[in-house]
Amino acid sequence: MDYLTIGEVAKLADISVQTLRYYDNIDLFKPEFTNPQNHYRYYGIRQLFYLETIKYLRRLDISIKQIKEIIVLPPKQLSHFLKNYRHEIDQQLTELHAIKALLNNQIELLTDQNLLLSYPDGEVYQRKIDSRQVLTLPDVATVTPEVQPDLYFRDLYAQLDQQNLDAKAYQYNCVFALDDYQRLSNIHYQYLFVTILNPHSSFDSDLIKTLDEGHYLCIKFNWNLDNYLTYLKRLKKAYQTLRGHQKAQVIEVSSPNHSSSDHEESFVTELQIKL
């Protein structure tokens, strides 16, 4: 019988000598013959077929440990293993598609935030905003811009977790009525909200609202309580110039300028009124 050296097998099978030695050491794919005089190891030509099988299974990303277990299985059991493995792959693909959707959403949000940061602070502008489906937290009349709202938003995120939903963005989102406010303590939010990435019909519809797509009159600034009323009044004046004294709601959206709690808090805030 003709034999092949480890170098010849490596070349024919397009596999490294180091890998073949590893397969030998773990008893996955051992040389067929060892010369008793010089202890050189040789592979039989027929072994190339079985080596290709191992390579094929590795292409399927099956672990070495599993390959050692399945290469000795009869076809029926091997088929059963591969069907189960395919099911695992399907689950992984579903998870990866969900992760990709989250990544695309985050890139879109950061692109939008970078556009927002390009606007001058304190100047009124118009921009188109897409429709938003939001999970709301009502009955928050005691919450004003002077109140730290994190515990309230924690309640919203807990509801999302319970329903297996994802937040489209991690922001402070609040809604209040447009009015002639003289002090921040007079601004009482009607509700807080989190924008939902993947809403489904089984969720309590009473807590879901849709913020309509359309053109919004906006003003942007770095979050600062000292300037908040000044910018709000400036936005209100611009809105009344266009719409008179028509009633309206103000949507307050604050996004972090960094994601580390070790740094001083920094948020960009946009006040929005739908035209």
mmCIF file of C-alpha atoms in Angstrom:
data_model
loop_
_atom_site.group_PDB
_atom_site.id
_atom_site.type_symbol
_atom_site.label_atom_id
_atom_site.label_comp_id
_atom_site.label_asym_id
_atom_site.label_seq_id
_atom_site.Cartn_x
_atom_site.Cartn_y
_atom_site.Cartn_z
ATOM 1 C CA MET A 1 0.000 0.000 0.000
ATOM 2 C CA ASP A 2 1.218 3.468 -0.858
ATOM 3 C CA TYR A 3 1.671 5.887 2.028
ATOM 4 C CA LEU A 4 1.904 9.655 2.248
ATOM 5 C CA THR A 5 4.057 11.752 4.543
ATOM 6 C CA ILE A 6 2.450 14.383 6.741
ATOM 7 C CA GLY A 7 3.810 17.068 4.434
ATOM 8 C CA GLU A 8 2.273 15.417 1.374
ATOM 9 C CA VAL A 9 -1.113 15.074 3.084
ATOM 10 C CA ALA A 10 -0.975 18.690 4.194
ATOM 11 C CA LYS A 11 -0.323 19.808 0.613
ATOM 12 C CA LEU A 12 -2.951 17.532 -0.974
ATOM 13 C CA ALA A 13 -5.636 18.396 1.561
ATOM 14 C CA ASP A 14 -4.718 22.099 1.823
ATOM 15 C CA ILE A 15 -4.325 21.868 5.578
ATOM 16 C CA SER A 16 -1.409 22.810 7.801
ATOM 17 C CA VAL A 17 1.074 20.323 9.214
ATOM 18 C CA GLN A 18 0.406 21.814 12.665
ATOM 19 C CA THR A 19 -3.306 21.003 12.352
ATOM 20 C CA LEU A 20 -2.593 17.430 11.316
ATOM 21 C CA ARG A 21 -0.288 16.989 14.291
ATOM 22 C CA TYR A 22 -2.987 18.420 16.556
ATOM 23 C CA TYR A 23 -5.584 16.027 15.133
ATOM 24 C CA ASP A 24 -3.140 13.172 15.769
ATOM 25 C CA ASN A 25 -2.485 14.243 19.384
ATOM 26 C CA ILE A 26 -6.201 14.375 20.224
ATOM 27 C CA ASP A 27 -6.931 11.072 18.450
ATOM 28 C CA LEU A 28 -9.213 12.651 15.870
ATOM 29 C CA PHE A 29 -7.237 11.747 12.730
ATOM 30 C CA LYS A 30 -4.197 9.558 13.241
ATOM 31 C CA PRO A 31 -1.643 8.300 10.703
ATOM 32 C CA GLU A 32 -2.374 4.794 9.484
ATOM 33 C CA PHE A 33 1.183 3.518 9.777
ATOM 34 C CA THR A 34 4.192 4.288 11.981
ATOM 35 C CA ASN A 35 7.606 3.008 10.919
ATOM 36 C CA PRO A 36 8.878 1.011 13.918
ATOM 37 C CA GLN A 37 12.506 1.807 13.076
ATOM 38 C CA ASN A 38 12.455 5.594 12.714
ATOM 39 C CA HIS A 39 8.957 6.271 14.151
ATOM 40 C CA TYR A 40 7.999 8.326 11.112
ATOM 41 C CA ARG A 41 4.269 8.412 10.660
ATOM 42 C CA TYR A 42 2.521 7.870 7.347
ATOM 43 C CA TYR A 43 -1.039 8.273 6.124
ATOM 44 C CA GLY A 44 -2.860 5.904 3.815
ATOM 45 C CA ILE A 45 -4.219 7.381 0.596
ATOM 46 C CA ARG A 46 -7.737 6.223 1.552
ATOM 47 C CA GLN A 47 -7.533 8.474 4.624
ATOM 48 C CA LEU A 48 -7.764 11.586 2.444
ATOM 49 C CA PHE A 49 -11.501 10.943 2.042
ATOM 50 C CA TYR A 50 -12.071 10.928 5.805
ATOM 51 C CA LEU A 51 -9.921 14.005 6.271
ATOM 52 C CA GLU A 52 -12.152 15.863 3.795
ATOM 53 C CA THR A 53 -15.151 14.829 5.905
ATOM 54 C CA ILE A 54 -13.537 16.367 8.992
ATOM 55 C CA LYS A 55 -12.752 19.544 7.049
ATOM 56 C CA TYR A 56 -16.352 19.702 5.847
ATOM 57 C CA LEU A 57 -17.692 19.383 9.389
ATOM 58 C CA ARG A 58 -15.305 22.120 10.544
ATOM 59 C CA ARG A 59 -16.679 24.310 7.731
ATOM 60 C CA LEU A 60 -20.050 23.883 9.420
ATOM 61 C CA ASP A 61 -18.410 25.341 12.553
ATOM 62 C CA ILE A 62 -18.911 22.111 14.471
ATOM 63 C CA SER A 63 -16.499 21.837 17.367
ATOM 64 C CA ILE A 64 -13.614 19.381 17.379
ATOM 65 C CA LYS A 65 -15.107 17.678 20.429
ATOM 66 C CA GLN A 66 -18.415 17.157 18.632
ATOM 67 C CA ILE A 67 -16.700 15.952 15.455
ATOM 68 C CA LYS A 68 -14.896 13.258 17.448
ATOM 69 C CA GLU A 69 -18.284 12.073 18.694
ATOM 70 C CA ILE A 70 -20.226 12.176 15.433
ATOM 71 C CA ILE A 71 -17.781 10.782 12.877
ATOM 72 C CA VAL A 72 -18.394 7.317 14.322
ATOM 73 C CA LEU A 73 -22.183 7.621 14.130
ATOM 74 C CA PRO A 74 -24.292 5.690 11.609
ATOM 75 C CA PRO A 75 -26.146 7.809 9.007
ATOM 76 C CA LYS A 76 -29.459 7.886 10.910
ATOM 77 C CA GLN A 77 -27.916 9.274 14.087
ATOM 78 C CA LEU A 78 -25.663 11.646 12.164
ATOM 79 C CA SER A 79 -28.711 13.005 10.334
ATOM 80 C CA HIS A 80 -30.465 13.557 13.671
ATOM 81 C CA PHE A 81 -27.448 15.434 15.017
ATOM 82 C CA LEU A 82 -27.214 17.675 11.945
ATOM 83 C CA LYS A 83 -30.944 18.501 12.055
ATOM 84 C CA ASN A 84 -30.603 19.594 15.681
ATOM 85 C CA TYR A 85 -27.510 21.559 14.781
ATOM 86 C CA ARG A 86 -29.397 23.259 11.940
ATOM 87 C CA HIS A 87 -32.093 24.286 14.433
ATOM 88 C CA GLU A 88 -29.395 25.860 16.634
ATOM 89 C CA ILE A 89 -28.067 27.753 13.595
ATOM 90 C CA ASP A 90 -31.577 29.035 12.810
ATOM 91 C CA GLN A 91 -31.880 30.349 16.361
ATOM 92 C CA GLN A 92 -28.490 32.035 16.089
ATOM 93 C CA LEU A 93 -29.506 33.635 12.781
ATOM 94 C CA THR A 94 -32.673 35.003 14.373
ATOM 95 C CA GLU A 95 -30.619 36.475 17.204
ATOM 96 C CA LEU A 96 -28.062 37.909 14.771
ATOM 97 C CA HIS A 97 -30.809 39.526 12.659
ATOM 98 C CA ALA A 98 -32.176 41.126 15.840
ATOM 99 C CA ILE A 99 -28.698 42.369 16.765
ATOM 100 C CA LYS A 100 -28.225 43.758 13.249
ATOM 101 C CA ALA A 101 -31.543 45.621 13.515
ATOM 102 C CA LEU A 102 -30.407 47.140 16.828
ATOM 103 C CA LEU A 103 -27.072 48.134 15.284
ATOM 104 C CA ASN A 104 -28.747 49.752 12.273
ATOM 105 C CA ASN A 105 -31.096 51.598 14.596
ATOM 106 C CA GLN A 106 -28.243 52.872 16.791
ATOM 107 C CA ILE A 107 -26.270 54.058 13.748
ATOM 108 C CA GLU A 108 -29.384 55.860 12.501
ATOM 109 C CA LEU A 109 -29.892 57.514 15.895
ATOM 110 C CA LEU A 110 -26.283 58.650 16.122
ATOM 111 C CA THR A 111 -26.472 60.027 12.591
ATOM 112 C CA ASP A 112 -29.570 61.961 13.607
ATOM 113 C CA GLN A 113 -27.901 63.186 16.799
ATOM 114 C CA ASN A 114 -24.824 64.348 14.882
ATOM 115 C CA LEU A 115 -27.152 66.299 12.575
ATOM 116 C CA LEU A 116 -28.842 67.781 15.631
ATOM 117 C CA LEU A 117 -25.502 68.842 17.085
ATOM 118 C CA SER A 118 -24.769 70.748 13.882
ATOM 119 C CA TYR A 119 -27.626 73.179 14.570
ATOM 120 C CA PRO A 120 -26.671 76.361 16.481
ATOM 121 C CA ASP A 121 -27.801 76.421 20.099
ATOM 122 C CA GLY A 122 -30.893 78.486 20.792
ATOM 123 C CA GLU A 123 -31.972 79.034 17.182
ATOM 124 C CA VAL A 124 -35.414 77.912 16.006
ATOM 125 C CA TYR A 125 -35.535 75.639 12.940
ATOM 126 C CA GLN A 126 -37.865 73.214 11.208
ATOM 127 C CA ARG A 127 -37.180 69.581 10.462
ATOM 128 C CA LYS A 128 -39.130 66.502 9.431
ATOM 129 C CA ILE A 129 -39.452 63.767 12.073
ATOM 130 C CA ASP A 130 -40.693 60.259 11.341
ATOM 131 C CA SER A 131 -43.630 58.660 13.108
ATOM 132 C CA ARG A 132 -42.756 57.306 16.564
ATOM 133 C CA GLN A 133 -44.503 54.568 18.500
ATOM 134 C CA VAL A 134 -43.917 55.128 22.181
ATOM 135 C CA LEU A 135 -44.561 53.434 25.486
ATOM 136 C CA THR A 136 -45.872 56.064 27.882
ATOM 137 C CA LEU A 137 -45.791 56.548 31.630
ATOM 138 C CA PRO A 138 -48.753 58.783 32.519
ATOM 139 C CA ASP A 139 -49.739 60.329 35.867
ATOM 140 C CA VAL A 140 -46.409 62.085 36.348
ATOM 141 C CA ALA A 141 -47.780 65.540 37.163
ATOM 142 C CA THR A 142 -45.259 65.944 39.972
ATOM 143 C CA VAL A 143 -42.350 65.618 37.537
ATOM 144 C CA THR A 144 -40.926 68.889 36.225
ATOM 145 C CA PRO A 145 -37.663 69.738 34.431
ATOM 146 C CA GLU A 146 -36.153 70.257 37.894
ATOM 147 C CA VAL A 147 -36.838 66.636 38.949
ATOM 148 C CA GLN A 148 -34.376 63.827 38.227
ATOM 149 C CA PRO A 149 -36.555 61.362 36.243
ATOM 150 C CA ASP A 150 -34.346 58.249 36.190
ATOM 151 C CA LEU A 151 -36.518 56.134 38.494
ATOM 152 C CA TYR A 152 -39.556 56.879 36.351
ATOM 153 C CA PHE A 153 -37.727 55.839 33.203
ATOM 154 C CA ARG A 154 -36.515 52.719 34.999
ATOM 155 C CA ASP A 155 -40.204 51.780 35.331
ATOM 156 C CA LEU A 156 -40.624 52.202 31.580
ATOM 157 C CA TYR A 157 -37.580 50.074 30.787
ATOM 158 C CA ALA A 158 -38.802 47.394 33.208
ATOM 159 C CA GLN A 159 -42.080 47.224 31.293
ATOM 160 C CA LEU A 160 -40.158 46.835 28.040
ATOM 161 C CA ASP A 161 -38.112 43.996 29.545
ATOM 162 C CA GLN A 162 -41.256 42.227 30.752
ATOM 163 C CA GLN A 163 -42.781 42.392 27.272
ATOM 164 C CA ASN A 164 -39.542 41.475 25.451
ATOM 165 C CA LEU A 165 -39.480 44.820 23.667
ATOM 166 C CA ASP A 166 -36.501 46.998 22.771
ATOM 167 C CA ALA A 167 -36.148 50.726 23.276
ATOM 168 C CA LYS A 168 -35.380 52.525 20.029
ATOM 169 C CA ALA A 169 -33.289 55.038 21.943
ATOM 170 C CA TYR A 170 -32.151 55.585 25.517
ATOM 171 C CA GLN A 171 -33.225 59.167 26.044
ATOM 172 C CA TYR A 172 -35.184 61.315 28.445
ATOM 173 C CA ASN A 173 -38.471 61.910 26.582
ATOM 174 C CA CYS A 174 -41.224 64.076 28.072
ATOM 175 C CA VAL A 175 -44.391 65.828 26.885
ATOM 176 C CA PHE A 176 -46.068 68.922 28.292
ATOM 177 C CA ALA A 177 -48.585 71.512 27.140
ATOM 178 C CA LEU A 178 -47.334 74.682 25.469
ATOM 179 C CA ASP A 179 -48.128 77.586 27.793
ATOM 180 C CA ASP A 180 -46.788 80.836 29.192
ATOM 181 C CA TYR A 181 -44.490 79.434 31.855
ATOM 182 C CA GLN A 182 -42.675 81.795 34.183
ATOM 183 C CA ARG A 183 -40.904 79.182 36.314
ATOM 184 C CA LEU A 184 -39.624 75.684 35.619
ATOM 185 C CA SER A 185 -41.635 74.401 38.567
ATOM 186 C CA ASN A 186 -44.801 75.354 36.650
ATOM 187 C CA ILE A 187 -43.998 72.876 33.863
ATOM 188 C CA HIS A 188 -45.678 69.591 34.764
ATOM 189 C CA TYR A 189 -45.173 66.745 32.337
ATOM 190 C CA GLN A 190 -48.275 65.039 30.958
ATOM 191 C CA TYR A 191 -46.353 61.836 30.378
ATOM 192 C CA LEU A 192 -42.865 60.423 29.922
ATOM 193 C CA PHE A 193 -42.157 58.015 27.094
ATOM 194 C CA VAL A 194 -39.709 55.588 25.515
ATOM 195 C CA THR A 195 -39.684 55.083 21.760
ATOM 196 C CA ILE A 196 -40.263 51.415 20.895
ATOM 197 C CA LEU A 197 -38.253 49.590 18.237
ATOM 198 C CA ASN A 198 -40.383 46.464 17.864
ATOM 199 C CA PRO A 199 -43.934 46.961 19.219
ATOM 200 C CA HIS A 200 -46.375 44.072 19.117
ATOM 201 C CA SER A 201 -50.132 43.911 19.432
ATOM 202 C CA SER A 202 -50.217 41.945 22.692
ATOM 203 C CA PHE A 203 -48.913 44.907 24.679
ATOM 204 C CA ASP A 204 -51.359 47.076 26.650
ATOM 205 C CA SER A 205 -52.577 49.488 23.958
ATOM 206 C CA ASP A 206 -53.600 52.098 26.540
ATOM 207 C CA LEU A 207 -49.930 52.779 27.188
ATOM 208 C CA ILE A 208 -48.946 52.981 23.517
ATOM 209 C CA LYS A 209 -49.139 56.271 21.649
ATOM 210 C CA THR A 210 -48.115 57.300 18.158
ATOM 211 C CA LEU A 211 -46.341 60.595 17.689
ATOM 212 C CA ASP A 212 -47.219 61.588 14.149
ATOM 213 C CA GLU A 213 -44.766 62.018 11.320
ATOM 214 C CA GLY A 214 -44.492 65.559 10.084
ATOM 215 C CA HIS A 215 -42.665 68.853 10.175
ATOM 216 C CA TYR A 216 -41.746 70.074 13.618
ATOM 217 C CA LEU A 217 -40.649 73.453 14.866
ATOM 218 C CA CYS A 218 -37.613 72.843 17.061
ATOM 219 C CA ILE A 219 -34.962 74.440 19.188
ATOM 220 C CA LYS A 220 -31.803 72.687 20.375
ATOM 221 C CA PHE A 221 -29.432 73.371 23.277
ATOM 222 C CA ASN A 222 -27.132 71.644 25.724
ATOM 223 C CA TRP A 223 -29.252 70.752 28.753
ATOM 224 C CA ASN A 224 -29.101 73.634 31.185
ATOM 225 C CA LEU A 225 -31.860 74.631 33.595
ATOM 226 C CA ASP A 226 -30.701 78.247 33.577
ATOM 227 C CA ASN A 227 -31.418 78.596 29.844
ATOM 228 C CA TYR A 228 -34.379 76.219 29.541
ATOM 229 C CA LEU A 229 -37.151 78.821 29.912
ATOM 230 C CA THR A 230 -35.387 81.254 27.611
ATOM 231 C CA TYR A 231 -35.271 78.718 24.789
ATOM 232 C CA LEU A 232 -38.806 77.499 25.463
ATOM 233 C CA LYS A 233 -40.151 81.055 25.233
ATOM 234 C CA ARG A 234 -38.212 81.586 22.017
ATOM 235 C CA LEU A 235 -39.760 78.435 20.517
ATOM 236 C CA LYS A 236 -43.239 79.438 21.726
ATOM 237 C CA LYS A 237 -42.933 82.874 20.118
ATOM 238 C CA ALA A 238 -41.873 81.314 16.786
ATOM 239 C CA TYR A 239 -44.752 78.835 16.925
ATOM 240 C CA GLN A 240 -47.328 81.552 17.651
ATOM 241 C CA THR A 241 -45.982 83.587 14.754
ATOM 242 C CA LEU A 242 -46.877 80.654 12.493
ATOM 243 C CA ARG A 243 -49.961 79.257 14.218
ATOM 244 C CA GLY A 244 -51.279 82.025 16.463
ATOM 245 C CA HIS A 245 -52.439 80.882 19.883
ATOM 246 C CA GLN A 246 -53.397 77.390 18.750
ATOM 247 C CA LYS A 247 -52.966 74.786 21.494
ATOM 248 C CA ALA A 248 -49.963 72.515 21.148
ATOM 249 C CA GLN A 249 -47.793 70.017 22.963
ATOM 250 C CA VAL A 250 -44.066 70.323 23.489
ATOM 251 C CA ILE A 251 -42.001 67.153 23.102
ATOM 252 C CA GLU A 252 -38.759 67.300 25.049
ATOM 253 C CA VAL A 253 -36.045 64.862 23.924
ATOM 254 C CA SER A 254 -32.676 64.740 25.690
ATOM 255 C CA SER A 255 -29.883 62.505 24.382
ATOM 256 C CA PRO A 256 -26.539 61.845 26.125
ATOM 257 C CA ASN A 257 -23.375 63.207 24.564
ATOM 258 C CA HIS A 258 -21.437 60.264 26.010
ATOM 259 C CA SER A 259 -22.297 56.890 27.525
ATOM 260 C CA SER A 260 -20.069 56.769 30.612
ATOM 261 C CA SER A 261 -21.307 57.527 34.120
ATOM 262 C CA ASP A 262 -17.709 58.399 35.056
ATOM 263 C CA HIS A 263 -17.961 61.654 33.124
ATOM 264 C CA GLU A 264 -19.864 64.792 33.985
ATOM 265 C CA GLU A 265 -23.409 64.600 32.644
ATOM 266 C CA SER A 266 -23.852 66.186 29.230
ATOM 267 C CA PHE A 267 -27.072 66.050 27.216
ATOM 268 C CA VAL A 268 -28.274 67.688 24.033
ATOM 269 C CA THR A 269 -31.946 68.643 24.338
ATOM 270 C CA GLU A 270 -34.398 69.371 21.557
ATOM 271 C CA LEU A 271 -37.826 70.863 22.142
ATOM 272 C CA GLN A 272 -40.238 69.931 19.363
ATOM 273 C CA ILE A 273 -43.708 71.246 18.409
ATOM 274 C CA LYS A 274 -45.564 69.662 15.516
ATOM 275 C CA LEU A 275 -46.717 72.133 12.877
#
